[in-house]
CSV table of C-alpha atoms in Angstrom, one decimal:
chain,number,residue,atom,x,y,z
F,2,MET,CA,-6.0,19.3,-18.4
F,3,ALA,CA,-3.5,16.5,-19.2
F,4,ASP,CA,-1.9,14.2,-16.7
F,5,LEU,CA,1.9,14.1,-16.1
F,6,LYS,CA,3.7,10.8,-16.2
F,7,ILE,CA,6.9,10.7,-14.2
F,8,SER,CA,9.6,8.0,-14.3
F,9,GLY,CA,13.1,7.6,-12.9
F,10,ASN,CA,14.8,8.0,-16.3
F,11,LEU,CA,13.5,11.5,-16.7
F,12,THR,CA,16.1,14.3,-16.1
F,13,VAL,CA,15.5,17.1,-13.6
F,14,ALA,CA,15.3,19.6,-16.5
F,15,GLY,CA,12.9,17.4,-18.4
F,16,LEU,CA,10.7,17.0,-15.3
F,17,LYS,CA,10.6,20.8,-14.6
F,18,LYS,CA,9.8,21.5,-18.3
F,19,ARG,CA,7.0,19.0,-18.5
F,20,PHE,CA,5.6,20.1,-15.1
F,21,LYS,CA,5.5,23.7,-16.2
F,22,SER,CA,3.9,22.9,-19.6
F,23,THR,CA,1.3,20.6,-18.0
F,24,PHE,CA,0.3,22.6,-14.9
F,25,GLY,CA,1.6,26.1,-15.6
F,26,CYS,CA,3.5,26.4,-12.3
F,27,SER,CA,7.2,25.9,-11.6
F,28,LEU,CA,8.9,23.0,-9.8
F,29,ARG,CA,12.0,23.2,-7.6
F,30,VAL,CA,13.9,19.9,-7.3
F,31,TYR,CA,16.4,19.4,-4.4
F,32,THR,CA,19.1,16.8,-3.7
F,33,THR,CA,18.0,16.3,-0.1
F,34,PRO,CA,15.5,18.0,2.2
F,35,ALA,CA,18.1,18.8,4.7
F,36,ASN,CA,20.5,20.9,2.7
F,37,LYS,CA,18.0,22.4,0.2
F,38,ALA,CA,20.6,22.2,-2.6
F,39,PHE,CA,19.1,22.3,-6.1
F,40,ALA,CA,19.5,19.1,-8.1
F,41,LYS,CA,21.5,19.5,-11.3
F,42,ASP,CA,19.4,19.8,-14.4
F,43,ASP,CA,21.2,17.0,-16.3
F,44,ALA,CA,20.7,14.4,-13.5
F,45,THR,CA,18.1,11.7,-13.8
F,46,LEU,CA,15.5,11.3,-11.1
F,47,ALA,CA,16.9,7.8,-10.4
F,48,SER,CA,20.4,9.2,-9.9
F,49,ILE,CA,19.3,11.7,-7.2
F,50,ARG,CA,16.8,9.6,-5.3
F,51,ALA,CA,17.3,8.8,-1.6
F,52,GLU,CA,18.8,5.5,-0.7
F,53,GLY,CA,16.1,2.9,-0.3
F,54,ALA,CA,13.5,4.7,-2.4
F,55,LYS,CA,11.6,2.3,-4.6
F,56,GLY,CA,11.4,4.4,-7.7
F,57,GLY,CA,9.0,3.4,-10.4
F,58,GLU,CA,6.4,5.6,-12.1
F,59,LEU,CA,3.9,8.2,-11.0
F,60,THR,CA,1.1,9.8,-12.9
F,61,VAL,CA,-0.4,13.0,-11.5
F,62,GLY,CA,-3.3,15.2,-12.6
F,63,GLY,CA,-4.1,18.8,-12.1
F,64,ASN,CA,-6.6,18.1,-9.3
F,65,LEU,CA,-3.9,16.8,-7.0
F,66,ARG,CA,-3.1,19.1,-4.1
F,67,VAL,CA,0.4,20.7,-4.0
F,68,GLY,CA,1.2,19.1,-0.6
F,69,SER,CA,0.1,15.7,-1.7
F,70,PHE,CA,2.2,15.9,-4.9
F,71,GLU,CA,5.3,16.9,-2.9
F,72,LYS,CA,4.7,13.9,-0.5
F,73,LYS,CA,4.2,11.5,-3.4
F,74,MET,CA,7.4,12.5,-5.0
F,75,GLU,CA,9.2,11.9,-1.7
F,76,GLU,CA,7.5,8.5,-1.2
F,77,VAL,CA,7.9,7.1,-4.7
F,78,PHE,CA,11.2,8.6,-5.8
F,79,GLY,CA,12.8,9.7,-2.5
F,80,ILE,CA,13.2,13.2,-4.1
F,81,TYR,CA,12.3,16.4,-2.3
F,82,VAL,CA,10.4,18.9,-4.5
F,83,GLN,CA,8.5,22.1,-4.0
F,84,VAL,CA,5.9,23.6,-6.3
F,85,SER,CA,6.2,27.3,-6.9
F,86,THR,CA,4.3,30.0,-8.7
F,87,PRO,CA,4.6,30.3,-12.5
F,88,ASP,CA,7.3,32.9,-12.2
F,89,ASP,CA,9.1,30.9,-9.4
F,90,SER,CA,9.0,33.9,-7.1
F,91,LYS,CA,7.3,32.1,-4.1
F,92,LEU,CA,6.2,28.7,-3.1
F,93,ALA,CA,2.6,27.5,-3.8
F,94,LYS,CA,0.3,26.8,-0.9
F,95,ASN,CA,0.1,23.2,0.0
F,96,ASP,CA,-3.8,23.1,0.1
F,97,ILE,CA,-4.4,24.3,-3.5
F,98,THR,CA,-4.4,22.0,-6.6
F,99,LEU,CA,-1.6,21.9,-9.1
F,100,ALA,CA,-3.9,23.5,-11.7
F,101,ALA,CA,-4.7,26.4,-9.3
F,102,ALA,CA,-1.0,26.9,-8.5
F,103,GLY,CA,-0.4,27.5,-12.2
F,104,LYS,CA,-2.8,30.4,-12.1
F,105,GLU,CA,-1.3,32.2,-9.1
């Protein structure tokens, strides 16, 4: 399984598409954790990150746990995300790997 490289100039739609093709599961991207509003697909990750977030790059592999990935996205980019099942019908469990989430 390939790794996914994420950077601030990636659009929300691009991230979701790459995430799904790499791991097989869906990704929900929100503007803030408080209001749970979905981020616009044409927005870049840098444009929606929380104030004070450092940005940069992040490379993740399929063996990373769902909960750890969600925390890393918040720490690195200041973006709130949730991993969901391949059909996006429910959220993936935090204690399974990204690869396993793509098989639910």
